[in-house]
CSV table of C-alpha atoms in Angstrom, one decimal:
chain,number,residue,atom,x,y,z
S,187,MET,CA,-84.8,-43.2,87.0
S,188,LYS,CA,-86.6,-41.0,89.6
S,189,LYS,CA,-88.3,-44.0,91.0
S,190,LEU,CA,-85.0,-45.7,91.5
S,191,LEU,CA,-83.5,-42.6,93.3
S,192,TYR,CA,-86.6,-42.3,95.4
S,193,GLY,CA,-86.2,-46.1,96.3
S,194,ILE,CA,-82.5,-45.7,97.1
S,195,PHE,CA,-83.2,-42.7,99.2
S,196,PHE,CA,-86.0,-44.5,101.1
S,197,VAL,CA,-83.8,-47.5,102.0
S,198,VAL,CA,-80.9,-45.2,103.1
S,199,PHE,CA,-83.3,-43.3,105.3
S,200,ILE,CA,-84.7,-46.5,106.8
S,201,VAL,CA,-81.2,-47.8,107.5
S,202,ILE,CA,-80.1,-44.6,109.1
S,203,PHE,CA,-83.4,-44.3,111.1
S,204,LEU,CA,-83.1,-47.7,112.5
S,205,TYR,CA,-79.3,-47.3,113.4
S,206,VAL,CA,-80.1,-44.1,115.2
S,207,ASN,CA,-83.0,-45.5,117.1
S,208,ASN,CA,-80.9,-48.4,118.3
S,209,HIS,CA,-77.4,-46.8,118.8
S,210,TRP,CA,-77.9,-43.3,119.9
S,211,LEU,CA,-77.4,-43.3,123.7
S,212,VAL,CA,-79.4,-40.9,125.7
S,213,VAL,CA,-79.2,-39.9,129.4
S,214,SER,CA,-82.5,-39.2,131.2
S,215,LYS,CA,-82.1,-37.3,134.5
S,216,HIS,CA,-84.5,-37.5,137.4
S,217,VAL,CA,-84.7,-36.2,141.0
S,218,PHE,CA,-86.3,-38.2,143.9
S,219,GLU,CA,-87.2,-35.6,146.4
S,220,SER,CA,-88.6,-36.9,149.7
S,221,GLU,CA,-88.6,-36.1,153.5
S,222,ASN,CA,-87.6,-39.8,153.9
S,223,VAL,CA,-84.2,-39.2,152.2
S,224,PRO,CA,-81.5,-39.2,155.1
S,225,ALA,CA,-79.9,-35.8,155.1
S,226,SER,CA,-76.5,-37.3,154.8
S,227,PHE,CA,-77.4,-38.8,151.4
S,228,ASP,CA,-78.7,-35.6,149.9
S,229,GLY,CA,-77.3,-35.2,146.5
S,230,LEU,CA,-76.4,-39.0,146.2
S,231,ARG,CA,-76.3,-39.9,142.4
S,232,ILE,CA,-77.3,-43.3,141.1
S,233,VAL,CA,-76.8,-44.3,137.5
S,234,GLN,CA,-79.0,-47.2,136.3
S,235,VAL,CA,-78.0,-49.4,133.4
S,236,SER,CA,-80.6,-52.1,132.3
S,237,ASP,CA,-81.2,-54.7,129.7
S,238,LEU,CA,-78.0,-54.5,127.7
S,239,HIS,CA,-78.7,-58.0,126.0
S,240,ASP,CA,-76.2,-58.2,123.3
S,241,ALA,CA,-76.1,-54.5,122.3
S,242,VAL,CA,-72.7,-53.0,121.4
S,243,PHE,CA,-71.9,-49.3,121.8
S,244,GLY,CA,-68.4,-48.9,120.4
S,245,ASP,CA,-65.3,-50.9,120.6
S,246,ASN,CA,-65.2,-52.6,124.1
S,247,GLN,CA,-68.4,-50.7,124.9
S,248,ARG,CA,-66.4,-47.4,125.1
S,249,LYS,CA,-69.3,-45.2,124.2
S,250,LEU,CA,-71.5,-46.7,126.9
S,251,ILE,CA,-68.8,-46.6,129.5
S,252,ALA,CA,-67.8,-43.0,128.6
S,253,LYS,CA,-71.5,-41.8,128.9
S,254,VAL,CA,-71.9,-43.4,132.4
S,255,LYS,CA,-68.5,-42.0,133.4
S,256,ASP,CA,-69.6,-38.4,132.4
S,257,THR,CA,-72.6,-38.6,134.8
S,258,LYS,CA,-70.2,-39.0,137.8
S,259,PRO,CA,-72.3,-41.5,139.7
S,260,ASP,CA,-71.8,-42.5,143.4
S,261,TYR,CA,-73.3,-45.9,142.6
S,262,ILE,CA,-74.3,-47.8,139.4
S,263,PHE,CA,-77.2,-50.2,139.4
S,264,ILE,CA,-77.6,-53.0,136.7
S,265,THR,CA,-81.3,-54.1,136.8
S,266,GLY,CA,-81.0,-57.3,134.9
S,267,ASP,CA,-80.7,-59.0,131.4
S,268,VAL,CA,-77.1,-57.9,131.0
S,269,ILE,CA,-76.8,-60.9,128.7
S,270,ASP,CA,-79.3,-62.3,126.1
S,271,SER,CA,-80.3,-65.9,126.3
S,272,ASN,CA,-80.8,-66.2,122.5
S,273,ARG,CA,-77.3,-65.1,121.7
S,274,TYR,CA,-75.5,-65.8,124.9
S,275,ASP,CA,-72.1,-64.1,124.9
S,276,LEU,CA,-70.9,-63.5,128.5
S,277,LYS,CA,-67.5,-62.3,127.4
S,278,GLN,CA,-69.1,-59.7,125.3
S,279,SER,CA,-71.5,-58.6,128.0
S,280,LEU,CA,-68.8,-58.3,130.6
S,281,GLN,CA,-66.9,-55.7,128.5
S,282,ALA,CA,-69.4,-53.1,129.7
S,283,VAL,CA,-69.3,-54.3,133.3
S,284,LYS,CA,-65.5,-54.2,133.3
S,285,GLY,CA,-65.6,-50.6,132.5
S,286,LEU,CA,-68.4,-49.7,134.9
S,287,VAL,CA,-66.8,-51.1,138.0
S,288,GLU,CA,-63.9,-48.7,137.5
S,289,ILE,CA,-66.3,-45.8,137.7
S,290,ALA,CA,-68.3,-46.6,140.9
S,291,ASP,CA,-69.5,-49.5,143.0
S,292,VAL,CA,-71.8,-51.6,141.0
S,293,TYR,CA,-74.9,-53.4,142.4
S,294,TYR,CA,-76.7,-56.0,140.2
S,295,VAL,CA,-79.9,-58.1,140.1
S,296,LEU,CA,-80.5,-60.7,137.4
S,297,GLY,CA,-83.3,-60.6,134.9
S,298,ASN,CA,-85.4,-63.3,133.1
S,299,HIS,CA,-82.7,-63.7,130.4
S,300,GLU,CA,-80.0,-64.8,132.8
S,301,VAL,CA,-82.3,-67.4,134.3
S,302,ALA,CA,-83.3,-68.7,130.8
S,303,THR,CA,-79.6,-69.6,130.1
S,304,ASN,CA,-79.6,-72.0,133.1
S,305,LYS,CA,-76.1,-70.5,133.7
S,306,VAL,CA,-76.9,-68.3,136.7
S,307,SER,CA,-74.0,-69.5,138.8
S,308,GLU,CA,-71.6,-68.9,135.9
S,309,ILE,CA,-72.9,-65.4,135.5
S,310,TYR,CA,-72.8,-64.6,139.3
S,311,GLU,CA,-69.3,-65.9,139.6
S,312,ALA,CA,-68.1,-63.9,136.5
S,313,LEU,CA,-69.6,-60.6,137.8
S,314,SER,CA,-68.5,-61.2,141.4
S,315,SER,CA,-64.9,-61.7,140.1
S,316,LEU,CA,-65.1,-58.2,138.7
S,317,GLY,CA,-66.1,-56.8,142.1
S,318,VAL,CA,-69.8,-56.4,141.3
S,319,HIS,CA,-72.2,-56.6,144.3
S,320,ILE,CA,-74.7,-59.4,143.6
S,321,MET,CA,-78.1,-58.7,145.2
S,322,ALA,CA,-79.7,-62.1,145.3
S,323,ASN,CA,-82.7,-61.5,147.6
S,324,GLU,CA,-80.7,-59.6,150.1
S,325,SER,CA,-79.9,-56.0,151.2
S,326,THR,CA,-76.9,-53.9,152.2
S,327,VAL,CA,-76.9,-50.9,154.4
S,328,LEU,CA,-75.0,-47.8,153.6
S,329,GLU,CA,-74.0,-45.4,156.4
S,330,ARG,CA,-73.0,-41.7,156.3
S,331,ASP,CA,-72.6,-39.6,159.4
S,332,GLY,CA,-74.7,-41.9,161.5
S,333,GLU,CA,-77.5,-42.1,159.0
S,334,ARG,CA,-78.5,-45.2,157.0
S,335,LEU,CA,-80.2,-46.3,154.0
S,336,ALA,CA,-80.7,-49.8,152.4
S,337,ILE,CA,-80.0,-51.1,148.9
S,338,VAL,CA,-82.3,-54.1,148.4
S,339,GLY,CA,-82.1,-56.5,145.4
S,340,ILE,CA,-84.4,-59.4,144.4
S,341,GLU,CA,-84.0,-62.1,141.8
S,342,ASP,CA,-86.3,-62.7,138.9
S,343,PRO,CA,-89.4,-64.8,139.7
S,344,LEU,CA,-88.3,-67.4,137.2
S,345,MET,CA,-85.9,-68.5,139.9
S,346,GLY,CA,-88.8,-70.1,141.6
S,347,ARG,CA,-89.8,-67.7,144.3
S,348,THR,CA,-92.7,-65.3,144.3
S,349,THR,CA,-91.8,-61.6,144.5
S,350,GLU,CA,-93.5,-61.4,148.0
S,351,ASP,CA,-91.2,-64.2,149.2
S,352,MET,CA,-88.0,-62.6,147.8
S,353,LEU,CA,-88.8,-59.3,149.4
S,354,ASP,CA,-89.6,-61.0,152.7
S,355,ILE,CA,-86.1,-62.6,152.7
S,356,ALA,CA,-84.4,-59.3,151.5
S,357,THR,CA,-85.9,-57.0,153.9
S,358,ALA,CA,-86.3,-59.3,156.9
S,359,TYR,CA,-83.6,-57.6,159.1
S,360,LEU,CA,-84.3,-54.0,157.9
S,361,PRO,CA,-86.2,-51.5,160.2
S,362,ASP,CA,-89.6,-50.6,158.9
S,363,ASP,CA,-88.7,-46.9,158.8
S,364,MET,CA,-85.3,-47.3,156.9
S,365,PHE,CA,-85.1,-45.6,153.5
S,366,LYS,CA,-85.0,-48.4,151.0
S,367,LEU,CA,-83.8,-48.5,147.3
S,368,LEU,CA,-85.0,-51.6,145.5
S,369,LEU,CA,-83.3,-53.2,142.4
S,370,ALA,CA,-86.0,-55.4,140.7
S,371,HIS,CA,-86.1,-56.4,137.1
S,372,ARG,CA,-89.9,-56.4,136.5
S,373,PRO,CA,-91.9,-53.3,136.7
S,374,GLU,CA,-95.3,-55.1,136.4
S,375,MET,CA,-94.9,-56.1,140.1
S,376,PHE,CA,-95.2,-52.5,141.0
S,377,ASN,CA,-98.2,-52.8,143.4
S,378,THR,CA,-96.2,-55.4,145.4
S,379,TYR,CA,-93.3,-53.1,145.7
S,380,VAL,CA,-95.8,-50.5,147.0
S,381,ASN,CA,-97.2,-53.0,149.6
S,382,TYR,CA,-93.7,-53.4,150.9
S,383,HIS,CA,-93.3,-49.7,151.4
S,384,ILE,CA,-90.2,-49.4,149.2
S,385,ASP,CA,-89.2,-45.8,148.7
S,386,LEU,CA,-87.7,-46.0,145.4
S,387,VAL,CA,-87.6,-48.9,142.9
S,388,PHE,CA,-85.2,-49.3,139.8
S,389,SER,CA,-86.6,-51.5,137.1
S,390,GLY,CA,-86.4,-52.4,133.4
S,391,HIS,CA,-87.5,-55.4,131.4
S,392,ALA,CA,-90.2,-53.6,129.3
S,393,HIS,CA,-87.7,-52.3,126.7
S,394,GLY,CA,-89.7,-48.9,126.7
S,395,GLY,CA,-92.5,-50.8,124.9
S,396,GLN,CA,-90.1,-51.6,122.1
S,397,VAL,CA,-91.9,-49.4,119.7
S,398,ARG,CA,-93.1,-45.9,121.3
S,399,ILE,CA,-96.1,-44.3,119.7
S,400,PRO,CA,-95.8,-40.5,120.2
S,401,GLY,CA,-98.5,-39.4,122.6
S,402,LEU,CA,-99.4,-42.9,123.7
S,403,GLY,CA,-96.3,-44.6,124.9
S,404,GLY,CA,-95.0,-48.2,124.5
S,405,LEU,CA,-96.7,-50.8,122.1
S,406,VAL,CA,-95.8,-54.0,123.9
S,407,ALA,CA,-93.8,-55.4,126.8
S,408,PRO,CA,-93.1,-58.9,128.3
S,409,GLY,CA,-95.3,-59.7,131.2
S,410,GLN,CA,-97.8,-56.7,130.2
S,411,GLY,CA,-98.8,-57.4,126.7
S,412,LEU,CA,-100.1,-54.7,124.3
S,413,PHE,CA,-100.1,-50.9,125.4
S,414,PRO,CA,-98.3,-51.9,128.7
S,415,LYS,CA,-98.7,-49.5,131.7
S,416,TYR,CA,-95.2,-49.5,132.9
S,417,THR,CA,-92.6,-48.9,130.2
S,418,ALA,CA,-90.5,-45.7,130.8
S,419,GLY,CA,-90.2,-42.9,133.3
S,420,ILE,CA,-91.4,-42.4,136.9
S,421,TYR,CA,-94.6,-44.1,138.4
S,422,GLU,CA,-95.9,-43.3,141.8
S,423,ALA,CA,-98.3,-44.9,144.3
S,424,GLY,CA,-98.6,-44.3,148.0
S,425,ALA,CA,-95.1,-43.5,149.3
S,426,THR,CA,-93.3,-45.5,146.6
S,427,LYS,CA,-91.9,-44.3,143.3
S,428,MET,CA,-90.5,-46.5,140.5
S,429,VAL,CA,-88.3,-45.5,137.7
S,430,VAL,CA,-88.4,-47.8,134.6
S,431,SER,CA,-85.5,-47.7,132.2
S,432,ARG,CA,-86.1,-48.2,128.6
S,433,GLY,CA,-83.0,-50.2,128.6
S,434,LEU,CA,-80.2,-50.5,126.1
S,435,GLY,CA,-80.7,-53.6,123.8
S,436,ASN,CA,-83.1,-55.8,122.1
S,437,SER,CA,-83.9,-59.5,122.3
S,438,SER,CA,-86.5,-61.3,120.1
S,439,VAL,CA,-87.6,-58.1,118.6
S,440,PRO,CA,-84.4,-56.7,116.9
S,441,TYR,CA,-85.3,-53.0,116.5
S,442,ARG,CA,-86.5,-50.1,118.7
S,443,ILE,CA,-88.7,-47.5,117.0
S,444,PHE,CA,-88.8,-43.9,118.6
S,445,ASN,CA,-87.3,-45.5,121.7
S,446,LEU,CA,-83.6,-44.6,122.1
S,447,PRO,CA,-81.4,-46.7,124.4
S,448,GLU,CA,-81.4,-45.1,127.8
S,449,ILE,CA,-79.2,-44.5,130.7
S,450,ILE,CA,-80.9,-43.4,133.9
S,451,VAL,CA,-79.5,-40.8,136.3
S,452,MET,CA,-81.3,-40.5,139.6
S,453,ASP,CA,-80.3,-37.9,142.3
S,454,LEU,CA,-81.7,-38.1,145.8
S,455,LYS,CA,-82.8,-35.0,147.5
S,456,LYS,CA,-83.8,-34.3,151.0
S,457,LYS,CA,-87.1,-32.4,150.9
C-alpha cells in the first residue's frame, strides 16, 4: 500500500512540476545603460515576447497579455516563432497578438518556424492587419525632441539571405553613429551583430536551452547543439549587447525543465 501511495505521490509531483515549468510566466527585468542612448529616450521601456509557438496562457492568452500590460511598455518586440510549424494554428497564435497591439506599438520579425510553414505571406498579412509593424530586413527611425534611434529588424536566414546581406539592406540608409536596436531571431549570429556595431540586440530561438542545468545553463539549442553558448540573459562583446529570451513555448521537445516561460523587460538608460 505504501508503495502505491508513493507511486501516486511521485506521479502527481511530476505532473505539477512539469505544469509549473511550462506555464508559470516570469518577468525578467534588465537595464541597458550606455552613453550612446539618446537623452530623450532615457527610460524607454521595451518588452520582448519570443517563441510563443502553440503555448496557451489562459483563455485567449489573458494571463500573458495581463503580464505584459502590467509592465507598462513603450514598445513591444516579438522576435519570431509566434507560431509552430508542427502544429500550425495561426488563429490561436493571433490571440496573443490581438491583446498586445492594444497595449503598445508592436514590432515583429519572423523566426524559422514561420518560414518552415511556407505561409510567410499569410502570416505577414494577418499580423499587418492587426497593426503590427513587420520588420522584414528594414529599419524605422523614432524621434524625440530632435534625437533619433533606429529599430532594425531582419528575417530568418531560412528566407534565403545571409545575415550579413539582411543587415546590409536593413541598415543601408542609417548613419553609422545612430543608436540601433535590432530584432533578430537567432542568437548564434551574435558575432555578426557585433561586426555591424548594433547597440542592443533582442533575440530568442534557443528556448533557454530547453532543459536548464543549475550552475551550468542550457542543455541544447537549435543551431548551437549541446551546451549552447547563447541561451538566456545578456551577452556583451565590443559595443554590442544582446538579450536572449528563454521564450514562452515549446516545439519538437514538449517540456521545459528548470526553465520557466519568460517575458523580457528592457529599460534604456542614458549613462
